[in-house]
Structure formats: C-alpha cells, structure tokens
Amino acid sequence: MRSDEIEWWLETTEKHDSQATSLKHETTVDRATDDRAAKRRRLHHLTPPSSYCEIAGDANTKQHQVHHLMPLQNVVMDTPGGGPKRRMDDETPRAKRVQSSSSRSYSFSEQSSRCTRSGRTSPMKQMLKLRHDPNGLDIRELESFANMPEELVVLLDDIQAFVDGFRWASPSRGSEFLTDDPTVASCTPLPEFVLDAKAAAVECSYRNYPEATWNLEVHQLILSMAFRPPGQRRFRQLVNFMGSTTAAVMPEYGNPLTSKRVDFCIYIEPENDATLSSEYRAAAERMRNALPQEVLNFTDFVPLDDRFVALIIETKKPGENMETGQLQLGVWEMARWNFLRRLVAGHSDGDVFAADSAMQSARLPTFLPGIVIQGQDWYMVVTTAEGDRTVLWRKKSIGSTADSRGIYQIVRTLQYLERWAREVYWPCVRSMLEAGAGSQPL
C-alpha cells in the first residue's frame, strides 16, 4: 500500500468538497438576502388580505395556499371520518388520506395541544402491545445477541471493514480501499455523483426539508448508485428498489392495531433471473392460489406483485424519533417473516403457525437485514425469528452522508447487501416457494 496515493486521493476529494461547500454557503447567503428584500417589499402593501383562506374560491386552492403559510412539517391533516389528526411529516405518508377543505393553519403551540388531545397511541405503547403479542415483536440491542449465527457474524465483520475504510472502492482509488469483488469494483460511484449526494444532504439538513424531500433528493440518489450502476438498463436487474410510502401490510400478515408504512423496498424481480424455469412459474401460480387474497406477497401493493421484498428501508429526517422508525420497519419485518412461514407451510389457513417448527427453522433464513435512516446517518438492523415472534436487533452504523467517505461506505454496504439478496436470499425464497407449492394439489 502506498500511503502517498491514498493521501493524494483524499486531498483531491476533500478539495472538491470544500469548493462545493463554499459555493453552497455563498448561494445560501445570496438567497437569504433576496428573501429578506422580498419580505420587506411585501410588507409595504397598503391593504394586505386578511387571510389566504378567504381569498380561496375552492378547496384545492385553499389547501395550496394554507400550505404556503407554514412549513410542510407543521401542517395538521384531518383524517376521514373525524379521526385523529397528525402532522404531515410525523411518519411515512399513509395511503388514501385526504385533507379536509375546512383545514386552517395553526400556531406551533396549537398543533402541540391538538396532538396531545388526539389520543394517538405513542410508539412506546405500541411496542408494549407487540411485546405481549404471542406473534409480536421484540427490540433488542445487537451487541447483546448471544449465539449469533455464523452467517451473520461474517456479514457484520465485512460491513465493519467497509465502515473502517477498507474494501469499498475500485483499485484506482488506492490499495487500502481496494475491493476484491470485481462486480463492485466496476461500480464504484464517480466522485462527482458522491459530491452531488453530499450537497443534497447539506441542503436538506440546513433548510430543514421534510422527509419526502430527503427521500427524493438524497436517499434515492444513493440507492441508484448502489442498485442501478451505469451501463445497465434500469429495470433489467435481478435486485432493484422502489419507493413504497403508500404500500400497506395485508391484514393476514400483520397486526391491524399497528398499521405502518415504510419508505423504500429493495426487491427481487424473478423475471430478470435467466435461470427461471417453467417449473418455478407453475409453483408460483399454485402458491398464489393458496395464499390470502391470491397475492404472492405480504403486501397487495401492485408494483410489488410477483416480486419478493429483500430489504426494507425506513427513513426519518434529522431529530425525528428513531424508535418510531424502528417500529415501522419492525412491523413490516413481522409481516415478512409471517409470509415466509406461509411459504414453508405451503397453505393459507389460519393455523399457519401450527406447521412443524423444526421444519420451519431449517428452511427459513437465519436473519433478515434492514435499514433505518435518520437524517444524515444510516444504520443497519437485523431481524430474526424466535418461534412465532420476530426480534429486531439494533443497530449498526454504516456511514453518514455528511462527508464523501461516508457516502462511499454506505454505497459499498448496500452493494454488499445486494449481493446477499441475489446469492443468498433469493435462492432461499425460491426453494421455499417451490417446496411449499409442491404440497398443493394440481
């Protein structure tokens, strides 16, 4: 290893970072000056309107103008049927939620009072309910995981190497960062892409952007670097990703009292597997007919139809409740484990958990990884099955978008998990499906 090459590469990258940060600061100052001047001009109106709501002639115009009176994360939304109200940015958006035309803008103190009076169950209370549910969820610390499966030990050691700065870049970046995976080496993100992601993260953090904008401007860019390398058709990969903020867990697989949404799903597209056989297609059709609502998944989200979720990602903006994000991801992982149990059992009746536990343990995956993002910081969590229950083990830092090196580490970890999904998880799910469908009548 030549340390002078490593230092040269890092200095070059940091120089670009410094220039981008300086440019960002100058742009921010100019923008703030323009905003203050525009504000002073608006204050000189002789007859300012008494309220934007009085100007609006219909519900759509009114909703648009109310949103411009206050930041997105402070808007209170009415729910259909007069149910509890919530701030728009509290959690991943839910499907089919419509704002009432009678909504008004409220001060921060009024919103806080409304949330307190709404009676909405806190994440801690929801976790307590799941802890006492026979088919529920436990959250534990990863460091306390005794008798950890050997496969998980290897995965965590490899990811720790990326976090420590080893094996996450192509040979041109310097020998210390060299990866021995030729596929990954050819897909190391270019510095300009990494700097774009960093600049977007700085902008979102500085301007207090809502979660949806973080997903659009930062997280999707990083996921693209990991799962959609240049030179490949965008939807021809075996492993790909999609936004899933409107997807819901089917009631047959989840707890109806803890309905949650997540932000992204990494999925397997069987049709892009060149080894797919007619036997698999026949088995998949038989299993579909045997599963609840004839859906070959634990969510009836149409874009995920006939696709298998390999990795679940939940995101939160800076300062938001990390426990809430872990709960949202944990509820989805509970559903995924229940779905996999049904594949093993090979039937759809309500007594799926009565299947032989030894058989289930032998054929189920030993663990499932997931990702929770809080602002700039990315964490990996792991779930395992303990009988009919799901355990979420938290958490391992995999990098931060606050600096270029952290972004390279995140992308390399995601590429590693893509390989796990392709070489470990997909063959496991495929064999479970084919074996389970074999027990179904033709």
Short mmCIF file of C-alpha atoms in Angstrom, two decimals:
data_model
loop_
_atom_site.label_atom_id
_atom_site.label_comp_id
_atom_site.label_asym_id
_atom_site.label_seq_id
_atom_site.Cartn_x
_atom_site.Cartn_y
_atom_site.Cartn_z
CA MET A 1 0.00 0.00 0.00
CA ARG A 2 1.31 3.45 -0.92
CA SER A 3 0.09 5.98 1.61
CA ASP A 4 1.02 8.91 -0.65
CA GLU A 5 -1.55 7.72 -3.22
CA ILE A 6 -4.26 7.44 -0.57
CA GLU A 7 -3.49 10.91 0.81
CA TRP A 8 -3.50 12.38 -2.71
CA TRP A 9 -6.92 10.88 -3.46
CA LEU A 10 -8.42 12.03 -0.16
CA GLU A 11 -6.96 15.54 -0.53
CA THR A 12 -8.39 15.75 -4.05
CA THR A 13 -11.81 14.64 -2.87
CA GLU A 14 -11.77 17.00 0.12
CA LYS A 15 -10.70 19.86 -2.15
CA HIS A 16 -13.77 19.28 -4.31
CA ASP A 17 -15.88 19.01 -1.14
CA SER A 18 -14.51 22.29 0.17
CA GLN A 19 -15.25 24.09 -3.09
CA ALA A 20 -18.79 22.71 -3.15
CA THR A 21 -19.37 23.73 0.48
CA SER A 22 -18.03 27.25 -0.18
CA LEU A 23 -20.26 27.63 -3.21
CA LYS A 24 -23.22 26.36 -1.20
CA HIS A 25 -22.54 28.96 1.55
CA GLU A 26 -22.34 31.85 -0.94
CA THR A 27 -25.57 30.75 -2.63
CA THR A 28 -27.33 30.47 0.73
CA VAL A 29 -26.25 33.99 1.78
CA ASP A 30 -27.41 35.47 -1.54
CA ARG A 31 -30.71 33.66 -1.29
CA ALA A 32 -31.29 34.81 2.28
CA THR A 33 -30.58 38.43 1.27
CA ASP A 34 -33.06 38.19 -1.62
CA ASP A 35 -35.68 36.65 0.67
CA ARG A 36 -35.36 39.48 3.22
CA ALA A 37 -35.64 42.12 0.47
CA ALA A 38 -38.73 40.45 -0.95
CA LYS A 39 -40.26 40.24 2.52
CA ARG A 40 -39.73 43.98 3.08
CA ARG A 41 -41.44 44.72 -0.25
CA ARG A 42 -44.45 42.62 0.71
CA LEU A 43 -44.81 44.49 4.00
CA HIS A 44 -45.50 47.73 2.09
CA HIS A 45 -48.87 46.55 0.77
CA LEU A 46 -51.47 49.16 1.78
CA THR A 47 -54.30 46.63 2.11
CA PRO A 48 -52.93 43.16 2.83
CA PRO A 49 -55.50 40.36 2.59
CA SER A 50 -56.95 39.31 5.96
CA SER A 51 -56.27 35.65 5.28
CA TYR A 52 -55.38 33.42 2.40
CA CYS A 53 -58.29 31.16 3.19
CA GLU A 54 -60.77 33.99 2.46
CA ILE A 55 -59.25 34.52 -0.99
CA ALA A 56 -59.55 30.86 -1.97
CA GLY A 57 -62.51 30.05 -4.15
CA ASP A 58 -62.38 26.28 -3.82
CA ALA A 59 -60.92 23.54 -1.64
CA ASN A 60 -57.88 22.84 -3.83
CA THR A 61 -56.82 26.49 -3.96
CA LYS A 62 -57.39 26.82 -0.23
CA GLN A 63 -55.26 23.78 0.55
CA HIS A 64 -52.42 25.06 -1.66
CA GLN A 65 -52.37 28.49 -0.03
CA VAL A 66 -52.58 27.19 3.53
CA HIS A 67 -49.52 25.07 2.80
CA HIS A 68 -47.62 28.18 1.72
CA LEU A 69 -48.32 29.89 5.04
CA MET A 70 -46.32 27.40 7.07
CA PRO A 71 -43.58 24.72 6.65
CA LEU A 72 -44.78 21.36 5.39
CA GLN A 73 -43.78 19.57 8.56
CA ASN A 74 -46.08 21.79 10.65
CA VAL A 75 -49.29 21.24 8.64
CA VAL A 76 -52.00 19.36 10.55
CA MET A 77 -54.02 16.97 8.44
CA ASP A 78 -57.65 15.94 9.04
CA THR A 79 -58.38 12.25 8.59
CA PRO A 80 -61.55 10.85 7.04
CA GLY A 81 -64.37 10.16 9.47
CA GLY A 82 -63.25 12.71 12.01
CA GLY A 83 -60.43 10.53 13.31
CA PRO A 84 -57.20 11.67 15.00
CA LYS A 85 -55.21 14.36 13.22
CA ARG A 86 -51.48 14.31 12.61
CA ARG A 87 -48.65 16.41 11.25
CA MET A 88 -47.74 15.61 7.66
CA ASP A 89 -44.10 14.84 8.39
CA ASP A 90 -44.54 12.72 11.54
CA GLU A 91 -44.13 9.47 9.67
CA THR A 92 -44.10 7.91 6.24
CA PRO A 93 -47.26 9.07 4.37
CA ARG A 94 -50.28 6.79 4.50
CA ALA A 95 -52.43 5.86 1.53
CA LYS A 96 -55.82 7.45 0.79
CA ARG A 97 -55.50 10.29 3.30
CA VAL A 98 -57.31 13.45 2.18
CA GLN A 99 -57.15 16.89 3.71
CA SER A 100 -60.48 18.42 4.65
CA SER A 101 -61.41 21.66 2.94
CA SER A 102 -62.02 23.19 6.38
CA SER A 103 -58.36 22.88 7.42
CA ARG A 104 -56.75 26.01 8.84
CA SER A 105 -53.18 26.99 9.70
CA TYR A 106 -52.28 26.77 13.37
CA SER A 107 -49.50 28.02 15.55
CA PHE A 108 -46.94 25.56 16.85
CA SER A 109 -48.43 25.61 20.36
CA GLU A 110 -51.93 24.92 19.00
CA GLN A 111 -50.65 21.97 16.98
CA SER A 112 -48.88 20.51 20.00
CA SER A 113 -52.06 20.82 22.03
CA ARG A 114 -54.10 19.15 19.29
CA CYS A 115 -51.65 16.22 19.05
CA THR A 116 -51.74 15.76 22.84
CA ARG A 117 -55.55 15.69 22.90
CA SER A 118 -55.86 13.36 19.90
CA GLY A 119 -55.24 10.26 21.98
CA ARG A 120 -52.93 8.81 19.36
CA THR A 121 -51.02 5.81 20.69
CA SER A 122 -47.34 6.53 21.23
CA PRO A 123 -44.63 4.31 19.72
CA MET A 124 -43.72 3.12 23.22
CA LYS A 125 -47.28 1.96 23.91
CA GLN A 126 -47.47 0.23 20.53
CA MET A 127 -44.19 -1.51 21.26
CA LEU A 128 -45.54 -2.65 24.63
CA LYS A 129 -48.57 -4.19 22.93
CA LEU A 130 -46.40 -6.00 20.41
CA ARG A 131 -44.12 -7.24 23.17
CA HIS A 132 -47.06 -9.05 24.79
CA ASP A 133 -48.47 -10.34 21.49
CA PRO A 134 -47.71 -14.08 21.05
CA ASN A 135 -46.86 -13.35 17.40
CA GLY A 136 -45.42 -9.91 18.12
CA LEU A 137 -42.13 -8.03 18.09
CA ASP A 138 -39.20 -7.53 20.46
CA ILE A 139 -36.49 -4.90 20.02
CA ARG A 140 -33.06 -5.73 21.45
CA GLU A 141 -29.52 -4.45 21.20
CA LEU A 142 -27.32 -6.07 18.57
CA GLU A 143 -24.39 -6.14 20.99
CA SER A 144 -26.39 -8.44 23.29
CA PHE A 145 -27.02 -11.06 20.57
CA ALA A 146 -25.76 -14.32 22.11
CA ASN A 147 -25.11 -17.35 19.88
CA MET A 148 -25.18 -15.21 16.77
CA PRO A 149 -25.44 -17.28 13.54
CA GLU A 150 -22.12 -17.66 11.77
CA GLU A 151 -23.54 -16.17 8.57
CA LEU A 152 -24.50 -13.02 10.45
CA VAL A 153 -21.07 -12.81 12.11
CA VAL A 154 -19.43 -12.85 8.67
CA LEU A 155 -21.83 -10.23 7.30
CA LEU A 156 -21.25 -7.87 10.23
CA ASP A 157 -17.47 -8.30 10.04
CA ASP A 158 -17.47 -7.49 6.33
CA ILE A 159 -19.63 -4.41 6.84
CA GLN A 160 -17.38 -3.28 9.69
CA ALA A 161 -14.47 -3.43 7.25
CA PHE A 162 -16.30 -1.01 4.96
CA VAL A 163 -17.04 1.28 7.90
CA ASP A 164 -13.36 1.20 8.85
CA GLY A 165 -12.48 2.35 5.34
CA PHE A 166 -11.40 -0.91 3.72
CA ARG A 167 -12.53 -2.65 0.52
CA TRP A 168 -15.08 -0.11 -0.66
CA ALA A 169 -13.56 1.33 -3.82
CA SER A 170 -12.03 0.29 -7.11
CA PRO A 171 -8.24 -0.18 -7.48
CA SER A 172 -7.85 3.32 -8.93
CA ARG A 173 -8.79 4.81 -5.54
CA GLY A 174 -5.79 3.42 -3.70
CA SER A 175 -4.79 -0.02 -2.41
CA GLU A 176 -6.18 0.43 1.10
CA PHE A 177 -9.67 0.88 -0.27
CA LEU A 178 -9.40 -1.95 -2.81
CA THR A 179 -12.33 -4.39 -3.01
CA ASP A 180 -11.86 -7.98 -4.09
CA ASP A 181 -15.34 -8.07 -5.62
CA PRO A 182 -14.90 -7.38 -9.36
CA THR A 183 -18.59 -6.54 -9.78
CA VAL A 184 -18.43 -3.88 -7.09
CA ALA A 185 -15.05 -2.60 -8.27
CA SER A 186 -16.57 -1.75 -11.64
CA CYS A 187 -19.49 0.05 -9.99
CA THR A 188 -17.65 2.39 -7.60
CA PRO A 189 -19.50 5.73 -7.80
CA LEU A 190 -17.72 8.59 -9.51
CA PRO A 191 -16.63 11.44 -7.21
CA GLU A 192 -19.00 13.91 -8.88
CA PHE A 193 -22.00 11.69 -8.05
CA VAL A 194 -20.88 11.42 -4.45
CA LEU A 195 -20.44 15.18 -4.20
CA ASP A 196 -23.93 15.68 -5.61
CA ALA A 197 -25.36 13.44 -2.90
CA LYS A 198 -23.41 15.26 -0.21
CA ALA A 199 -24.55 18.68 -1.46
CA ALA A 200 -28.17 17.50 -1.45
CA ALA A 201 -27.84 16.20 2.11
CA VAL A 202 -26.35 19.51 3.26
CA GLU A 203 -29.18 21.43 1.60
CA CYS A 204 -31.90 19.22 3.12
CA SER A 205 -30.36 19.41 6.58
CA TYR A 206 -29.69 23.17 6.53
CA ARG A 207 -33.15 24.05 5.17
CA ASN A 208 -35.00 21.55 7.35
CA TYR A 209 -36.57 19.75 4.39
CA PRO A 210 -39.39 17.27 5.08
CA GLU A 211 -38.86 13.54 4.94
CA ALA A 212 -40.36 13.23 1.46
CA THR A 213 -37.76 15.63 0.05
CA TRP A 214 -34.90 13.79 1.77
CA ASN A 215 -36.13 10.65 0.03
CA LEU A 216 -36.27 12.37 -3.35
CA GLU A 217 -33.08 14.42 -3.24
CA VAL A 218 -30.70 12.28 -1.17
CA HIS A 219 -31.78 8.71 -0.48
CA GLN A 220 -32.93 7.87 -4.00
CA LEU A 221 -29.65 9.18 -5.40
CA ILE A 222 -27.64 6.92 -3.10
CA LEU A 223 -29.84 3.90 -3.80
CA SER A 224 -29.38 4.49 -7.52
CA MET A 225 -25.60 4.46 -7.12
CA ALA A 226 -25.85 1.11 -5.32
CA PHE A 227 -28.57 -0.73 -7.25
CA ARG A 228 -28.61 0.90 -10.69
CA PRO A 229 -25.00 1.07 -11.86
CA PRO A 230 -24.20 2.86 -15.11
CA GLY A 231 -24.22 0.75 -18.22
CA GLN A 232 -27.22 -1.37 -17.17
CA ARG A 233 -30.84 -0.98 -18.21
CA ARG A 234 -32.74 0.45 -15.24
CA PHE A 235 -35.29 -2.32 -14.79
CA ARG A 236 -33.34 -5.32 -16.04
CA GLN A 237 -31.59 -6.10 -12.75
CA LEU A 238 -32.48 -9.06 -10.55
CA VAL A 239 -32.29 -6.76 -7.49
CA ASN A 240 -33.75 -3.27 -7.68
CA PHE A 241 -35.50 -0.70 -5.46
CA MET A 242 -38.72 1.31 -5.41
CA GLY A 243 -40.45 3.86 -3.22
CA SER A 244 -43.18 2.28 -1.10
CA THR A 245 -44.70 5.08 1.00
CA THR A 246 -48.25 4.08 0.04
CA ALA A 247 -47.79 0.31 0.39
CA ALA A 248 -49.57 -1.40 3.28
CA VAL A 249 -49.18 -4.75 5.02
CA MET A 250 -52.07 -7.13 4.36
CA PRO A 251 -54.12 -7.84 7.50
CA GLU A 252 -53.45 -11.60 7.23
CA TYR A 253 -49.76 -10.94 7.92
CA GLY A 254 -49.76 -8.00 10.33
CA ASN A 255 -51.26 -6.56 13.49
CA PRO A 256 -54.17 -4.28 12.49
CA LEU A 257 -53.52 -2.09 15.54
CA THR A 258 -50.04 -1.20 14.29
CA SER A 259 -50.52 -0.46 10.59
CA LYS A 260 -47.34 1.22 9.32
CA ARG A 261 -45.71 2.40 6.12
CA VAL A 262 -42.06 2.32 5.05
CA ASP A 263 -40.18 4.42 2.51
CA PHE A 264 -38.28 2.05 0.21
CA CYS A 265 -38.23 -1.64 -0.64
CA ILE A 266 -35.33 -3.48 -2.25
CA TYR A 267 -36.95 -6.28 -4.20
CA ILE A 268 -36.20 -9.39 -6.25
CA GLU A 269 -37.57 -9.43 -9.80
CA PRO A 270 -37.84 -13.14 -10.70
CA GLU A 271 -38.49 -12.40 -14.38
CA ASN A 272 -34.96 -11.00 -14.62
CA ASP A 273 -33.47 -14.31 -13.45
CA ALA A 274 -32.09 -16.03 -16.54
CA THR A 275 -32.31 -19.41 -14.79
CA LEU A 276 -36.06 -19.16 -14.13
CA SER A 277 -37.80 -22.34 -15.24
CA SER A 278 -41.32 -23.30 -16.21
CA GLU A 279 -41.41 -25.40 -13.03
CA TYR A 280 -40.89 -22.26 -10.96
CA ARG A 281 -43.70 -20.43 -12.76
CA ALA A 282 -46.07 -23.32 -12.17
CA ALA A 283 -45.08 -23.47 -8.50
CA ALA A 284 -45.54 -19.71 -8.10
CA GLU A 285 -49.03 -19.92 -9.61
CA ARG A 286 -50.05 -22.77 -7.32
CA MET A 287 -48.74 -20.91 -4.28
CA ARG A 288 -50.51 -17.71 -5.33
CA ASN A 289 -53.82 -19.57 -5.47
CA ALA A 290 -53.24 -20.91 -1.96
CA LEU A 291 -52.26 -17.61 -0.30
CA PRO A 292 -54.60 -14.97 1.18
CA GLN A 293 -56.38 -12.89 -1.48
CA GLU A 294 -54.33 -14.82 -4.07
CA VAL A 295 -51.44 -12.38 -3.58
CA LEU A 296 -47.91 -13.74 -3.73
CA ASN A 297 -46.61 -11.27 -1.15
CA PHE A 298 -47.38 -9.82 2.28
CA THR A 299 -48.48 -6.51 0.74
CA ASP A 300 -51.03 -6.01 -2.02
CA PHE A 301 -49.07 -3.01 -3.34
CA VAL A 302 -49.45 -3.50 -7.11
CA PRO A 303 -45.87 -2.55 -8.14
CA LEU A 304 -44.59 -5.35 -5.84
CA ASP A 305 -46.86 -8.01 -7.31
CA ASP A 306 -44.89 -11.22 -8.04
CA ARG A 307 -41.77 -9.57 -6.59
CA PHE A 308 -40.12 -10.51 -3.29
CA VAL A 309 -39.02 -7.90 -0.76
CA ALA A 310 -35.36 -8.44 0.09
CA LEU A 311 -34.56 -5.32 2.14
CA ILE A 312 -36.81 -2.76 3.84
CA ILE A 313 -35.73 0.86 4.38
CA GLU A 314 -37.39 3.36 6.71
CA THR A 315 -36.25 7.00 6.76
CA LYS A 316 -36.58 9.86 9.23
CA LYS A 317 -35.48 13.47 8.94
CA PRO A 318 -32.89 14.79 11.46
CA GLY A 319 -34.16 14.97 15.03
CA GLU A 320 -37.17 12.72 14.49
CA ASN A 321 -37.91 9.80 16.77
CA MET A 322 -35.61 6.88 15.96
CA GLU A 323 -37.84 4.50 17.92
CA THR A 324 -40.74 5.33 15.59
CA GLY A 325 -38.65 4.39 12.56
CA GLN A 326 -37.58 1.11 14.16
CA LEU A 327 -41.20 0.31 14.99
CA GLN A 328 -42.33 0.99 11.42
CA LEU A 329 -39.63 -1.25 9.99
CA GLY A 330 -40.23 -3.88 12.67
CA VAL A 331 -43.94 -4.16 11.81
CA TRP A 332 -43.05 -4.77 8.17
CA GLU A 333 -40.44 -7.35 9.11
CA MET A 334 -43.04 -9.16 11.25
CA ALA A 335 -45.23 -9.39 8.16
CA ARG A 336 -42.35 -10.60 6.01
CA TRP A 337 -41.48 -13.38 8.46
CA ASN A 338 -45.16 -14.42 8.58
CA PHE A 339 -45.22 -14.54 4.79
CA LEU A 340 -42.10 -16.71 4.70
CA ARG A 341 -43.68 -19.06 7.26
CA ARG A 342 -46.66 -19.45 4.93
CA LEU A 343 -44.34 -20.31 2.05
CA VAL A 344 -42.74 -23.01 4.19
CA ALA A 345 -46.10 -24.32 5.38
CA GLY A 346 -47.45 -24.37 1.85
CA HIS A 347 -51.03 -23.49 2.81
CA SER A 348 -53.13 -20.45 3.62
CA ASP A 349 -55.37 -21.46 6.52
CA GLY A 350 -55.27 -19.50 9.77
CA ASP A 351 -53.28 -22.20 11.58
CA VAL A 352 -50.10 -21.49 9.65
CA PHE A 353 -48.08 -21.35 12.88
CA ALA A 354 -49.01 -24.95 13.66
CA ALA A 355 -46.60 -26.18 11.00
CA ASP A 356 -43.66 -28.16 12.30
CA SER A 357 -41.33 -25.62 13.91
CA ALA A 358 -38.21 -27.68 13.26
CA MET A 359 -39.03 -27.79 9.55
CA GLN A 360 -39.64 -24.04 9.52
CA SER A 361 -36.35 -23.26 11.28
CA ALA A 362 -34.42 -25.44 8.84
CA ARG A 363 -35.84 -23.73 5.77
CA LEU A 364 -36.34 -20.13 6.90
CA PRO A 365 -33.49 -17.60 6.52
CA THR A 366 -31.32 -17.26 9.60
CA PHE A 367 -31.73 -13.46 9.58
CA LEU A 368 -33.05 -10.56 7.51
CA PRO A 369 -31.21 -7.21 7.30
CA GLY A 370 -32.96 -3.84 7.16
CA ILE A 371 -32.00 -0.15 7.03
CA VAL A 372 -33.13 2.78 9.19
CA ILE A 373 -32.02 6.28 8.16
CA GLN A 374 -32.15 9.30 10.44
CA GLY A 375 -31.14 12.43 8.57
CA GLN A 376 -27.52 12.05 7.52
CA ASP A 377 -26.93 8.81 9.44
CA TRP A 378 -27.57 5.33 8.05
CA TYR A 379 -27.95 2.27 10.27
CA MET A 380 -28.39 -1.43 9.58
CA VAL A 381 -30.68 -3.50 11.77
CA VAL A 382 -31.29 -7.25 11.71
CA THR A 383 -34.41 -9.29 12.39
CA THR A 384 -34.60 -12.95 13.36
CA ALA A 385 -37.45 -15.37 14.04
CA GLU A 386 -37.92 -16.86 17.51
CA GLY A 387 -40.76 -19.32 17.13
CA ASP A 388 -43.75 -17.25 16.04
CA ARG A 389 -42.20 -13.97 17.18
CA THR A 390 -39.89 -11.51 15.44
CA VAL A 391 -36.85 -9.92 17.08
CA LEU A 392 -35.34 -6.69 15.76
CA TRP A 393 -31.68 -6.27 16.70
CA ARG A 394 -30.49 -2.66 16.59
CA LYS A 395 -28.30 -1.11 15.26
CA LYS A 396 -25.02 -0.83 13.34
CA SER A 397 -23.85 2.43 11.80
CA ILE A 398 -22.87 2.03 8.16
CA GLY A 399 -21.99 5.63 7.25
CA SER A 400 -23.12 9.23 7.00
CA THR A 401 -23.95 11.49 4.08
CA ALA A 402 -22.21 14.35 5.90
CA ASP A 403 -18.93 13.53 4.12
CA SER A 404 -17.76 11.86 0.92
CA ARG A 405 -16.09 8.94 2.62
CA GLY A 406 -19.28 8.11 4.50
CA ILE A 407 -21.27 8.06 1.25
CA TYR A 408 -18.79 5.63 -0.32
CA GLN A 409 -19.15 3.40 2.76
CA ILE A 410 -22.96 3.47 2.55
CA VAL A 411 -22.97 2.62 -1.15
CA ARG A 412 -20.48 -0.22 -0.64
CA THR A 413 -22.60 -1.68 2.19
CA LEU A 414 -25.72 -1.52 0.02
CA GLN A 415 -23.85 -3.24 -2.83
CA TYR A 416 -22.83 -5.96 -0.38
CA LEU A 417 -26.46 -6.41 0.69
CA GLU A 418 -27.47 -6.54 -2.99
CA ARG A 419 -25.11 -9.46 -3.40
CA TRP A 420 -26.59 -11.11 -0.29
CA ALA A 421 -30.10 -10.67 -1.73
CA ARG A 422 -29.03 -12.12 -5.07
CA GLU A 423 -26.90 -15.04 -3.90
CA VAL A 424 -28.40 -15.98 -0.52
CA TYR A 425 -31.93 -14.65 -0.02
CA TRP A 426 -33.39 -15.25 -3.48
CA PRO A 427 -32.28 -18.91 -3.71
CA CYS A 428 -33.70 -19.46 -0.22
CA VAL A 429 -37.10 -17.92 -1.09
CA ARG A 430 -37.21 -19.73 -4.42
CA SER A 431 -36.61 -23.13 -2.82
CA MET A 432 -39.23 -22.44 -0.11
CA LEU A 433 -41.80 -21.48 -2.73
CA GLU A 434 -41.15 -24.49 -4.93
CA ALA A 435 -41.19 -26.93 -2.00
CA GLY A 436 -44.28 -25.36 -0.45
CA ALA A 437 -46.17 -25.27 -3.75
CA GLY A 438 -45.30 -28.95 -4.25
CA SER A 439 -47.64 -29.80 -1.38
CA GLN A 440 -50.56 -28.08 -3.13
CA PRO A 441 -53.00 -30.06 -5.28
CA LEU A 442 -52.68 -29.55 -9.01
#
